mmCIF file of C-alpha atoms in Angstrom:
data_model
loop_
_atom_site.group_PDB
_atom_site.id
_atom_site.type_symbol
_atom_site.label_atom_id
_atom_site.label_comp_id
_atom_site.label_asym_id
_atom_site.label_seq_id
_atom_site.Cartn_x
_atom_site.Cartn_y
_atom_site.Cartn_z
ATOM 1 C CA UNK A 1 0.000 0.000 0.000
ATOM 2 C CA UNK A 2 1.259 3.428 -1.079
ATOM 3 C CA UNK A 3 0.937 6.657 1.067
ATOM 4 C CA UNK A 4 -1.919 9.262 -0.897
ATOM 5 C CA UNK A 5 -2.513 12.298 -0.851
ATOM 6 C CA UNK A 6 -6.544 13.599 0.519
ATOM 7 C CA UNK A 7 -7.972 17.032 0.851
ATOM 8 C CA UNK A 8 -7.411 18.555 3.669
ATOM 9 C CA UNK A 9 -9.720 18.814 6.806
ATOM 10 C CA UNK A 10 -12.303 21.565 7.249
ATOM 11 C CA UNK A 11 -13.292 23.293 10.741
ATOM 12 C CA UNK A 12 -15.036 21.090 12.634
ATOM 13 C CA UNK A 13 -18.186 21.891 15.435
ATOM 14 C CA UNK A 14 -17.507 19.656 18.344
ATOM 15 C CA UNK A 15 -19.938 19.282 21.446
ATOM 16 C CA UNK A 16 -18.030 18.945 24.757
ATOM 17 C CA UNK A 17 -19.600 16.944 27.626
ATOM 18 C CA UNK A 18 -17.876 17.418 30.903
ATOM 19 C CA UNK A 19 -16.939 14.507 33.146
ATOM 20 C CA UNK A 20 -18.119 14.999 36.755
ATOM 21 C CA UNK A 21 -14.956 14.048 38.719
ATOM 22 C CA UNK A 22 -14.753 11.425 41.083
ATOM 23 C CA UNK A 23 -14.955 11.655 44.853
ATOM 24 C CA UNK A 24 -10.968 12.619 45.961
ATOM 25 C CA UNK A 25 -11.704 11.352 49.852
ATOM 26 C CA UNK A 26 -9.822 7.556 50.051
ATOM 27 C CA UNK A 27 -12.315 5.051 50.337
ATOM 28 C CA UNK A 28 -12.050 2.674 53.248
ATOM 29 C CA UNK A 29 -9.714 0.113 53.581
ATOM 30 C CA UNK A 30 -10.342 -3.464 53.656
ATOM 31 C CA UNK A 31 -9.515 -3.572 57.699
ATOM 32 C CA UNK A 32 -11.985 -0.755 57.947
ATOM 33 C CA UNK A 33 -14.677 -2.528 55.973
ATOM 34 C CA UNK A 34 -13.886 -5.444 58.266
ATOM 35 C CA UNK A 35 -14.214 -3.726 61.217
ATOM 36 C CA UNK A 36 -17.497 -1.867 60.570
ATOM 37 C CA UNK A 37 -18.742 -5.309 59.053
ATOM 38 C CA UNK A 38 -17.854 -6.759 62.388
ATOM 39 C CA UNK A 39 -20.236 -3.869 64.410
ATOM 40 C CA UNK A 40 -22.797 -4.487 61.717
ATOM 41 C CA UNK A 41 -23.047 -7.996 62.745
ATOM 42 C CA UNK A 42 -23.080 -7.096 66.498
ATOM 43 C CA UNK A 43 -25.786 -4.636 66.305
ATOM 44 C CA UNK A 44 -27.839 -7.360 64.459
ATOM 45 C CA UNK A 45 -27.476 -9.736 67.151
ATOM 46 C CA UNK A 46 -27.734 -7.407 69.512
ATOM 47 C CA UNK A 47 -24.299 -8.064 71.329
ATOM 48 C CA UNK A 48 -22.483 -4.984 70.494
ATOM 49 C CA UNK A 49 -23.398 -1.472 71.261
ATOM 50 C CA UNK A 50 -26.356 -0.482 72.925
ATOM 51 C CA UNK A 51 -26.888 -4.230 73.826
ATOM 52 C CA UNK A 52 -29.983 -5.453 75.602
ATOM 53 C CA UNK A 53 -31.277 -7.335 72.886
ATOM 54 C CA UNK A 54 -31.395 -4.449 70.791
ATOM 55 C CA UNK A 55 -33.451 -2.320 73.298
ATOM 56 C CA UNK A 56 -32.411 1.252 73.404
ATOM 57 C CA UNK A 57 -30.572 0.940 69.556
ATOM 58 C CA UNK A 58 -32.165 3.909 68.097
ATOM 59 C CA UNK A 59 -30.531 6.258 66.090
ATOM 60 C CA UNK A 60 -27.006 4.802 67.308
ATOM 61 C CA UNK A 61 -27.549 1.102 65.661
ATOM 62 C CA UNK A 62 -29.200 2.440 62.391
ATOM 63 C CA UNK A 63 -25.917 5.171 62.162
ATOM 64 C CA UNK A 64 -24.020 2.113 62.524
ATOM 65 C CA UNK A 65 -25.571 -0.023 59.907
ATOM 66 C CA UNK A 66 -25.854 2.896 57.203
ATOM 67 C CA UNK A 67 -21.365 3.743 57.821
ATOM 68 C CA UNK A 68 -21.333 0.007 57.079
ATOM 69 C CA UNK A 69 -23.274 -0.222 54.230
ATOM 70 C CA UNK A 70 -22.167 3.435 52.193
ATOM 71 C CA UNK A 71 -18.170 2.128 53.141
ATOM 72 C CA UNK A 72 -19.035 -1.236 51.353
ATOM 73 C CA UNK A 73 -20.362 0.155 48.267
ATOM 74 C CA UNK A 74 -17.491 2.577 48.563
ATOM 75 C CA UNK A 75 -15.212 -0.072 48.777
ATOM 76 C CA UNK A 76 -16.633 -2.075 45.849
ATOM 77 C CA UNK A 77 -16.321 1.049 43.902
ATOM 78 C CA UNK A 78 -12.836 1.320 44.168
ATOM 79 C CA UNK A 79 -12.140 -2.260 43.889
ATOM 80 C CA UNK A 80 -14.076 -2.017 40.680
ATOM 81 C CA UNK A 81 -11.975 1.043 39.554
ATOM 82 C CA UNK A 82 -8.337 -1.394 40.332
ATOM 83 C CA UNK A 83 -9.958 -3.999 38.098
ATOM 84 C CA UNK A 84 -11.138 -2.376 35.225
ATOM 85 C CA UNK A 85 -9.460 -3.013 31.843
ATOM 86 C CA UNK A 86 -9.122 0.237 29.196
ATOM 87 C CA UNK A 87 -11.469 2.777 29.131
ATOM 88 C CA UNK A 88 -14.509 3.150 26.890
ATOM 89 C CA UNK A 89 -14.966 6.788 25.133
ATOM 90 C CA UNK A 90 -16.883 8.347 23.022
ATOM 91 C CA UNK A 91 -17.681 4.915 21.199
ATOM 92 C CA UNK A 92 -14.460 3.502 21.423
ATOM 93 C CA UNK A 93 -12.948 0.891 23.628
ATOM 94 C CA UNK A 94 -9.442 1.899 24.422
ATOM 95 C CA UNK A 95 -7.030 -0.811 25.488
ATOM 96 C CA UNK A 96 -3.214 -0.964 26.881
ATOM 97 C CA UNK A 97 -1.374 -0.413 29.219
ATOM 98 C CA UNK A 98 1.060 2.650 29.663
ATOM 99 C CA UNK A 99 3.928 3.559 32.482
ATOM 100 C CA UNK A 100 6.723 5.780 31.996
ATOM 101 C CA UNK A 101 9.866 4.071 31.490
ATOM 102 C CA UNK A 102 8.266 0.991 31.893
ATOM 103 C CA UNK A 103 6.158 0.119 29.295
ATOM 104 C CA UNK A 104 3.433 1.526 26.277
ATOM 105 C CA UNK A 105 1.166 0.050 24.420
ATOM 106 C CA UNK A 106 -2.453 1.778 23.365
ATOM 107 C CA UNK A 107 -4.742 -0.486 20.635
ATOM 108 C CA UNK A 108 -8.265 0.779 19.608
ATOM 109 C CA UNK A 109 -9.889 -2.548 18.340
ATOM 110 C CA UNK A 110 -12.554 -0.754 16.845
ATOM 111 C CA UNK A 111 -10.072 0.553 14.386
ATOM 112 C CA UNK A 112 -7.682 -2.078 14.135
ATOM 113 C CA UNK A 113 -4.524 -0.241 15.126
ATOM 114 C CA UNK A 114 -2.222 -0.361 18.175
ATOM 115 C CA UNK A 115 0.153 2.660 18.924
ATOM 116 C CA UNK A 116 3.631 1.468 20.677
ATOM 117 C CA UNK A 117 4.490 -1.971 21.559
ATOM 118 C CA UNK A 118 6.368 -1.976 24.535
ATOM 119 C CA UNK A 119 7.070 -5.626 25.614
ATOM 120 C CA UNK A 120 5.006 -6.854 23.137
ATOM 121 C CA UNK A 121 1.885 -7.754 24.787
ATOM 122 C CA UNK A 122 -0.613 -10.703 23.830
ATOM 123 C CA UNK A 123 -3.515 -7.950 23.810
ATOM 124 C CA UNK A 124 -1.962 -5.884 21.185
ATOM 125 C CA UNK A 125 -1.055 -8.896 18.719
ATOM 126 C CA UNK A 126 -4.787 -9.181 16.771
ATOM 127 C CA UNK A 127 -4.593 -5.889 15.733
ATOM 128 C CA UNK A 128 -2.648 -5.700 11.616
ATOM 129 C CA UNK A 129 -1.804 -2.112 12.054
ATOM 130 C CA UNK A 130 1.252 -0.675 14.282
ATOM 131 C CA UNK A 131 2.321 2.652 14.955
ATOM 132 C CA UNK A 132 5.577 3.419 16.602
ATOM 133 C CA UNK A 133 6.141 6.968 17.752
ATOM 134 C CA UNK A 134 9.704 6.800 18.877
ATOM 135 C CA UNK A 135 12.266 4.189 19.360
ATOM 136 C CA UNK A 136 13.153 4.045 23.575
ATOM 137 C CA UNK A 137 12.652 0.319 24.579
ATOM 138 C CA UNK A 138 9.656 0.590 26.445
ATOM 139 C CA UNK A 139 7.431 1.992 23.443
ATOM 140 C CA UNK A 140 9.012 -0.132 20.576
ATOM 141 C CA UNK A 141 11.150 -3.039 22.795
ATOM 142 C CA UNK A 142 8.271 -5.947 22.078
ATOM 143 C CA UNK A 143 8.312 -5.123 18.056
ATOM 144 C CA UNK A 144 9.672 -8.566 16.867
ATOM 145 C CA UNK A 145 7.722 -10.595 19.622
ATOM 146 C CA UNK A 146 4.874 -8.829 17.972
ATOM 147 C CA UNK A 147 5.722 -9.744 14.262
ATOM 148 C CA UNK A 148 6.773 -13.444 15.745
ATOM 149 C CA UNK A 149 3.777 -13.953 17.652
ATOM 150 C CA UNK A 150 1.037 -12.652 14.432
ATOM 151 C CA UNK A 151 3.329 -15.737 12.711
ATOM 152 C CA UNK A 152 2.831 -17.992 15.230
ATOM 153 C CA UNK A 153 -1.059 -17.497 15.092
ATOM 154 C CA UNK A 154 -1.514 -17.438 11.165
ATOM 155 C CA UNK A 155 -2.507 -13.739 11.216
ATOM 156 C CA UNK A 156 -1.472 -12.292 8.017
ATOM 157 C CA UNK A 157 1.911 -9.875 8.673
ATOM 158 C CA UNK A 158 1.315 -6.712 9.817
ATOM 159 C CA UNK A 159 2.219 -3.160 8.926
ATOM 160 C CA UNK A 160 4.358 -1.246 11.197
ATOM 161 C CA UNK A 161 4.508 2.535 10.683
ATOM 162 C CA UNK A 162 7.563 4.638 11.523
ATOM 163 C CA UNK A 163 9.315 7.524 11.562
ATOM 164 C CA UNK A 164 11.901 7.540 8.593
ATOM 165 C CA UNK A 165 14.816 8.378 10.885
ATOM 166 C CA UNK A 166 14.734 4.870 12.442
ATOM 167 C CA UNK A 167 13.589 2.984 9.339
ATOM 168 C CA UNK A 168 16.710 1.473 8.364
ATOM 169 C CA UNK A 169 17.875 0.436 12.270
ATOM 170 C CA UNK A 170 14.649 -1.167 12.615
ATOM 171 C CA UNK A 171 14.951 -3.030 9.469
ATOM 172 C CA UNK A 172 18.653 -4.091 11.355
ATOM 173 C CA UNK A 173 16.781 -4.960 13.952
ATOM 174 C CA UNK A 174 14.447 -7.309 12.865
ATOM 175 C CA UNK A 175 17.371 -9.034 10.819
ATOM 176 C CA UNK A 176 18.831 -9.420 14.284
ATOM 177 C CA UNK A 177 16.588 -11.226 15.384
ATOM 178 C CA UNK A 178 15.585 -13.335 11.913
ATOM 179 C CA UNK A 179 19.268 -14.848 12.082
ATOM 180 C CA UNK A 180 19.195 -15.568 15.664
ATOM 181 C CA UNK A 181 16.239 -17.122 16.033
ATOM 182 C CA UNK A 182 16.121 -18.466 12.402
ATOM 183 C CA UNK A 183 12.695 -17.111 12.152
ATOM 184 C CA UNK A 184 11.070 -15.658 9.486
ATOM 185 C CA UNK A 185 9.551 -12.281 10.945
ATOM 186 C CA UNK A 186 6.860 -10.975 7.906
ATOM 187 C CA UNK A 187 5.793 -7.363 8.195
ATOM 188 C CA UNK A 188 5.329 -4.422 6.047
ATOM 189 C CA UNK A 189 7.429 -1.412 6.876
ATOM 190 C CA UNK A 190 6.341 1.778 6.124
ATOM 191 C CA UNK A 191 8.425 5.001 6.696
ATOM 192 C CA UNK A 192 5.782 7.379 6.921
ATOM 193 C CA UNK A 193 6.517 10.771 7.414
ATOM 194 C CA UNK A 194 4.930 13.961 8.006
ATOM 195 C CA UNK A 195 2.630 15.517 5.711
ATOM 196 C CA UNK A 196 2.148 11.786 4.013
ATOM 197 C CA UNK A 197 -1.211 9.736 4.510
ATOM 198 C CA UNK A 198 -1.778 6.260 4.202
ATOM 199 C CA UNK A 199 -5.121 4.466 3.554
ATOM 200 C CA UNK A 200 -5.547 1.911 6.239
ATOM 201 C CA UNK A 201 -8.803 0.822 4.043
ATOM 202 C CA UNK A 202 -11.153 3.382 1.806
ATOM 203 C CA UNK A 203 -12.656 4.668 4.680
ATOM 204 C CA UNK A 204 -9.692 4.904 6.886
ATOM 205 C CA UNK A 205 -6.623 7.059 6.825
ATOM 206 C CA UNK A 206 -3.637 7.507 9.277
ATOM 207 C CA UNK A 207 -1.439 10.752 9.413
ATOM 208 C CA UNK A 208 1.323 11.211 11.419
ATOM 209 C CA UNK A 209 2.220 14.956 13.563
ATOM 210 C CA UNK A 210 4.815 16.136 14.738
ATOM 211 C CA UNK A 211 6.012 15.924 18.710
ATOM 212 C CA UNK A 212 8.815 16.857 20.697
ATOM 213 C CA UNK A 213 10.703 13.872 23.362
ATOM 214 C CA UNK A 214 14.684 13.502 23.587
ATOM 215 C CA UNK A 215 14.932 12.080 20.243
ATOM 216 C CA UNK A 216 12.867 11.747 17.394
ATOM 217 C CA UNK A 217 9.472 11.167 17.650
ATOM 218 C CA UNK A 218 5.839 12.072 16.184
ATOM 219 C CA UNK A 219 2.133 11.081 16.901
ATOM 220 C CA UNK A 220 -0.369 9.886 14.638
ATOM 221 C CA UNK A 221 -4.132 10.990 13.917
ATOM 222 C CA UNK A 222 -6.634 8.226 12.670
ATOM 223 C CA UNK A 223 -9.202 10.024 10.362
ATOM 224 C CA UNK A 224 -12.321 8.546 9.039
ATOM 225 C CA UNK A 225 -12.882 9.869 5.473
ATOM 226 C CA UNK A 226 -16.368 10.694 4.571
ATOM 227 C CA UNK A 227 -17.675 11.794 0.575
ATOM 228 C CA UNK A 228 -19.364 15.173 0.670
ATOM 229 C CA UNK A 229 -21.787 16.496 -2.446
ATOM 230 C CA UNK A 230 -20.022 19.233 -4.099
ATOM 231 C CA UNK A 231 -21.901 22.528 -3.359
ATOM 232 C CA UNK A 232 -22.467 23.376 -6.912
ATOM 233 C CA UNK A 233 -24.272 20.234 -7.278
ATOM 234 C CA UNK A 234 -26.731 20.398 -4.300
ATOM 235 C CA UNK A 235 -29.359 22.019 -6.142
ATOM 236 C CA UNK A 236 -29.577 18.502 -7.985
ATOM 237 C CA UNK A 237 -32.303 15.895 -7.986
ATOM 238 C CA UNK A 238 -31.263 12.454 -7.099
ATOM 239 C CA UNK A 239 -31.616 11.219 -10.833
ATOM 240 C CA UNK A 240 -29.189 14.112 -12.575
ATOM 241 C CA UNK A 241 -26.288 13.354 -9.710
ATOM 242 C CA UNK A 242 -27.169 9.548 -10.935
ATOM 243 C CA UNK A 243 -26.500 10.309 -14.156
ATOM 244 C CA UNK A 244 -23.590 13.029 -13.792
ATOM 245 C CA UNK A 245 -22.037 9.823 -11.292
ATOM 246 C CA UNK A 246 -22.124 7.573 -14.619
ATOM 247 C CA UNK A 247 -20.472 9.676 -16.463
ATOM 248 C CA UNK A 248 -17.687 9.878 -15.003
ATOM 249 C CA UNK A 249 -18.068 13.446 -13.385
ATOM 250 C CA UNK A 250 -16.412 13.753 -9.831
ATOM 251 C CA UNK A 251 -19.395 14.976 -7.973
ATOM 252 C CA UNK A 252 -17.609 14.935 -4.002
ATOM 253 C CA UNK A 253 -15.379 15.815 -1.956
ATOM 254 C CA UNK A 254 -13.264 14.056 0.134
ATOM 255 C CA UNK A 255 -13.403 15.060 3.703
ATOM 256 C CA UNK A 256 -11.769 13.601 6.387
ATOM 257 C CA UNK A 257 -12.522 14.059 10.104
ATOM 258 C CA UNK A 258 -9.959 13.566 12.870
ATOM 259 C CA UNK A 259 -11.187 10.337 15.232
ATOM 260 C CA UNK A 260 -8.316 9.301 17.499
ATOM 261 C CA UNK A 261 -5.132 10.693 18.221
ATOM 262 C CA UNK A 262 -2.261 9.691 19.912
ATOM 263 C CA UNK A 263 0.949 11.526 21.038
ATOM 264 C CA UNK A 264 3.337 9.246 22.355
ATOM 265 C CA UNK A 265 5.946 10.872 24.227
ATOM 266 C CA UNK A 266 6.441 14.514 23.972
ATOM 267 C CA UNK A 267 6.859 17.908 25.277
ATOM 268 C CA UNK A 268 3.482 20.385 26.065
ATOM 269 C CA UNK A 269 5.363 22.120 22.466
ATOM 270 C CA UNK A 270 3.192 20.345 20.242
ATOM 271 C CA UNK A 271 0.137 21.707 21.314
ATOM 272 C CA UNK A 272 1.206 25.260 20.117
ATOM 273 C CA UNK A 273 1.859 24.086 17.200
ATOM 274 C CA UNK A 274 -0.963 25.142 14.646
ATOM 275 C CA UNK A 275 0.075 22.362 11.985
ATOM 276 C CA UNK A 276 -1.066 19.751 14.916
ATOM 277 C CA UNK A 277 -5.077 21.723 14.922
ATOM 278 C CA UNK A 278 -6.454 17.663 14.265
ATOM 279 C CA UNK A 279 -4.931 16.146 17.063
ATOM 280 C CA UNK A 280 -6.190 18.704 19.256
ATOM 281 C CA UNK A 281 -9.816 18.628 17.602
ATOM 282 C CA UNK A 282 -9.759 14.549 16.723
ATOM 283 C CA UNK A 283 -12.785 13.133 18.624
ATOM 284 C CA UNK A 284 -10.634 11.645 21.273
ATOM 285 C CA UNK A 285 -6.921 12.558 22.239
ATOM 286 C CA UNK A 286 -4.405 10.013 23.674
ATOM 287 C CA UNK A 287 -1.882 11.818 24.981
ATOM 288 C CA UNK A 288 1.078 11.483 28.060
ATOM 289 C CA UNK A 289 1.111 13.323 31.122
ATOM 290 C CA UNK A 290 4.297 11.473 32.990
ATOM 291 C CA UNK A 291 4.221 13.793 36.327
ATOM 292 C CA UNK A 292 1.521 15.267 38.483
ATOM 293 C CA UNK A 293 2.787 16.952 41.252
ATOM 294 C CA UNK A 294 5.194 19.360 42.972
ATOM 295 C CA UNK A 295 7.563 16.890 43.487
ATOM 296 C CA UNK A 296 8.729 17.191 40.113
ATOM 297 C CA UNK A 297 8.468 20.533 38.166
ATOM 298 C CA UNK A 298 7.818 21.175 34.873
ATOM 299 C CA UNK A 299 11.300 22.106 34.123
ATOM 300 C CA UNK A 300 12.342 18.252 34.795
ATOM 301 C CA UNK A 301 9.369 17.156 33.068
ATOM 302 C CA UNK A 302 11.121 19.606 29.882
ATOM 303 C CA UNK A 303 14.093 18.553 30.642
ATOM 304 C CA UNK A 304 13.077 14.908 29.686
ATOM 305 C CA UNK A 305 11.058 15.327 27.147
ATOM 306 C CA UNK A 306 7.450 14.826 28.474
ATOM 307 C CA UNK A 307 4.667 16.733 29.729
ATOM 308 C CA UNK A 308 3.677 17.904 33.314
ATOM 309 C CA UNK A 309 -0.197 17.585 34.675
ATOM 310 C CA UNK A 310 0.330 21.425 35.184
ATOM 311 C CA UNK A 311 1.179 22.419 31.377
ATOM 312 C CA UNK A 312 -2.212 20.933 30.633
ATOM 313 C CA UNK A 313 -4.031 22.609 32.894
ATOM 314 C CA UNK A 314 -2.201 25.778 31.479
ATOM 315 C CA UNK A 315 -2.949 24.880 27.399
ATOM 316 C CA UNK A 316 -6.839 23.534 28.535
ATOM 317 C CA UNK A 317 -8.198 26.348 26.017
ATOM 318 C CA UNK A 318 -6.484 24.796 23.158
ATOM 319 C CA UNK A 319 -8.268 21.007 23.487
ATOM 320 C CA UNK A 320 -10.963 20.954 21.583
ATOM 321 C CA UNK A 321 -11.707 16.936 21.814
ATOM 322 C CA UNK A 322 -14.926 15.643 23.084
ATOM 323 C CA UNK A 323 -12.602 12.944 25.049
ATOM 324 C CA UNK A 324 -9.137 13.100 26.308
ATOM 325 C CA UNK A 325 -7.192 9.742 27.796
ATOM 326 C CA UNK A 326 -3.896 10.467 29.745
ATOM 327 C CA UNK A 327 -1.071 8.217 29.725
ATOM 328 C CA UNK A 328 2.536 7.533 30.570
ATOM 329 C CA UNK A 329 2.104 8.239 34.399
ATOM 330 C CA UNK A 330 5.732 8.030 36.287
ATOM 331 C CA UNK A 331 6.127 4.444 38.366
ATOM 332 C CA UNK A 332 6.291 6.868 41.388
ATOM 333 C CA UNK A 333 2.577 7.387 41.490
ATOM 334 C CA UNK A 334 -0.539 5.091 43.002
ATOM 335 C CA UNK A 335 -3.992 4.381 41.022
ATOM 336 C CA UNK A 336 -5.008 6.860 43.528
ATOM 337 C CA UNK A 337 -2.713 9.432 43.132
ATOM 338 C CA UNK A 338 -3.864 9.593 39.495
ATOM 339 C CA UNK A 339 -7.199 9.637 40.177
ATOM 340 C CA UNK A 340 -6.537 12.230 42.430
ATOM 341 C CA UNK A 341 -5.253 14.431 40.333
ATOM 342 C CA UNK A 342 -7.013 13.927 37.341
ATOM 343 C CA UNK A 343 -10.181 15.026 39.317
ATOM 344 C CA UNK A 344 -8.617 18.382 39.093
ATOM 345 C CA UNK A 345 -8.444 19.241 35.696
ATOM 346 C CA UNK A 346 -12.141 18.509 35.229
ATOM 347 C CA UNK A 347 -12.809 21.835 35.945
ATOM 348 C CA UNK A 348 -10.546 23.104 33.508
ATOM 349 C CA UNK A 349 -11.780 20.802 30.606
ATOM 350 C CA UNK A 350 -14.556 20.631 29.131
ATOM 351 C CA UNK A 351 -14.076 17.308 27.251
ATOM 352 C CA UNK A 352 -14.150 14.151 28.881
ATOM 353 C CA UNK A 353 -11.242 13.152 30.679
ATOM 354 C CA UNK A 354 -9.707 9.695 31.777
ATOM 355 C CA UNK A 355 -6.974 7.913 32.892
ATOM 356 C CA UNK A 356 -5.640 4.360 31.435
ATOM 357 C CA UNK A 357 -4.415 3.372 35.044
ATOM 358 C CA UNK A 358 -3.555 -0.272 34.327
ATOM 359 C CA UNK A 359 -0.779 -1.382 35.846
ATOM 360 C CA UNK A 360 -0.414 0.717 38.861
ATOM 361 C CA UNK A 361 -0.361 -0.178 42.224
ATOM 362 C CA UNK A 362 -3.351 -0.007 44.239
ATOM 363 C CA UNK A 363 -4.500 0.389 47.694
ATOM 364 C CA UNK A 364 -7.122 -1.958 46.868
ATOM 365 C CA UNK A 365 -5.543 -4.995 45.098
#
């Protein structure tokens, strides 16, 4: 498949829903739960507080029993928040898992792709198309297990997007590995570079953008491409656009509208950058943000090439997606500490916003 060239995307209207954040108090622990549980029980057989068979309860036993009841549901809340799997936005189930330094690796099933492959998870394998954003180990480290694994299964190879500064190492790479383990790793490789798009299928188109980490990098935007009447022909009835259609005449345009999104690692730059407008419009934006507090300032974050919670916070006016997923939290942090502090840029968003958490530690595990 070659790259083609489309028209170019016109303003877009987008309705923004906002999120209501979740509760930032700690929910009980398990011991707690236990505990009240344990009161709960003694009030019922009237061996705990206010004793005498339950005489002389009142408003003392039925406190007791509603604590016990609103910190169970709170606690199955939050157990239900350490087991969930992706994240489900505006129509489309995100997958992966993502922590900085550790491991990346985003699919969108719906659409068939997957965006970094860090150790080359099992999830990620059933998807044919690949896009690598940069080449650090934890975002491209699983790339022949990937290839290897599709083999392995009978899925036909895949095609693996990147940017043309690392084509010919990762073409090394994989050679690597076919003489070692005297495999032979299929894939289509595709250098494709900004300003290029490639049809994924005739309603599908990929794009990459450019971003800013401590080497080379860029993001990709997944547009869906729709066929528009030309305005000249609108006054038409359906019978002359039949027969102008017949012969030959090109009666639409080619639109394409910005669906998903997805950054990689990078700097807050590439949101000022007005050549980026449809990954800051697509309908939902993947994007890193690998610190969150005042432990570590944005210079650091800078310094390293990624983003601080605070710089989007400061840029909010410039998101115009209906749903935003953050990824790429540092190791340092807890499920709740990113829950936490996601709650606070709700109010400074008006899209939905999310966090892809899996793989964090939990109080509640």
């Amino acid at each position: 498949m070659a790259a083609t060239s489309l028209l170019s995307l016109p303003s877009l209207r987008l309705t923004h829903r906002l999120l209501v954040p979740a509760s930032s108090s700690a929910p009980a622990s398990r011991s707690q739960f236990q505990t009240l549980a344990a009161k709960k029980a003694a009030v019922a057989t009237g061996t705990g507080e206010g004793g005498g068979g339950g005489r002389g309860a009142g408003g003392g036993l039925l406190s007791v029993l509603d604590r016990a009841m609103a910190d169970e549901e709170e606690y199955r809340r939050a157990r239900a928040q350490v087991q969930r799997k992706g994240v489900e936005v505006e129509g489309y189930a995100i997958e992966g898992v993502s922590v900085g330094g550790h491991e990346t690796c985003v699919t969108v099933p719906s659409l068939n792709v997957a965006f970094d492959i860090g150790r080359g998870p099992l999830f990620a394998v059933s998807q044919d198309y690949l896009f690598i954003t940069h080449a650090h180990l934890d975002h491209i480290g699983g790339l022949p297990m990937y290839i290897a694994t599709r083999g392995l299964y009978n899925l036909k190879p895949p095609v693996v997007f990147v940017p043309p500064c690392i084509k010919d190492d990762v073409e090394d790479l994989l050679q690597i590995h076919r003489r070692m383990s005297q495999v032979d790793l299929k894939v289509e490789l595709v250098a494709l570079d900004l300003g290029e798009t490639f049809e994924i299928r005739n309603d599908l188109v990929a794009r990459p953008f450019e971003t800013h980490h401590a080497i080379p990098s860029q993001g990709y935007v997944i547009y869906s491409v729709r066929r528009k009447l030309k305005k000249q022909y609108a006054h038409l009835k359906g019978n002359q656009i039949m027969k102008m259609k017949q012969s030959g005449a090109e009666i639409t345009d080619t639109i394409l509208y910005p669906e998903v999104a997805f950054t990689g690692d990078t700097k807050s730059d590439f949101i000022l950058d007005p050549r980026n407008a449809d990954a800051l419009r697509a309908k939902v934006l993947i994007t890193e943000a690998t610190f969150l507090d005042d432990q570590i300032d944005v210079d650091h974050a800078r310094e390293h090439g990624h983003m601080h919670l605070s710089e989007i916070m400061e840029h909010s006016q410039w998101f115009r997606n209906k749903a935003i997923v953050l990824t790429h939290f540092s190791n340092r942090y807890s499920l709740e500490d990113i829950r936490q502090a996601v709650s606070k840029l709700q109010s400074k968003l008006s899209s939905k916003l999310v966090a892809l958490t899996e793989g964090f530690k939990s109080d509640y595990r």
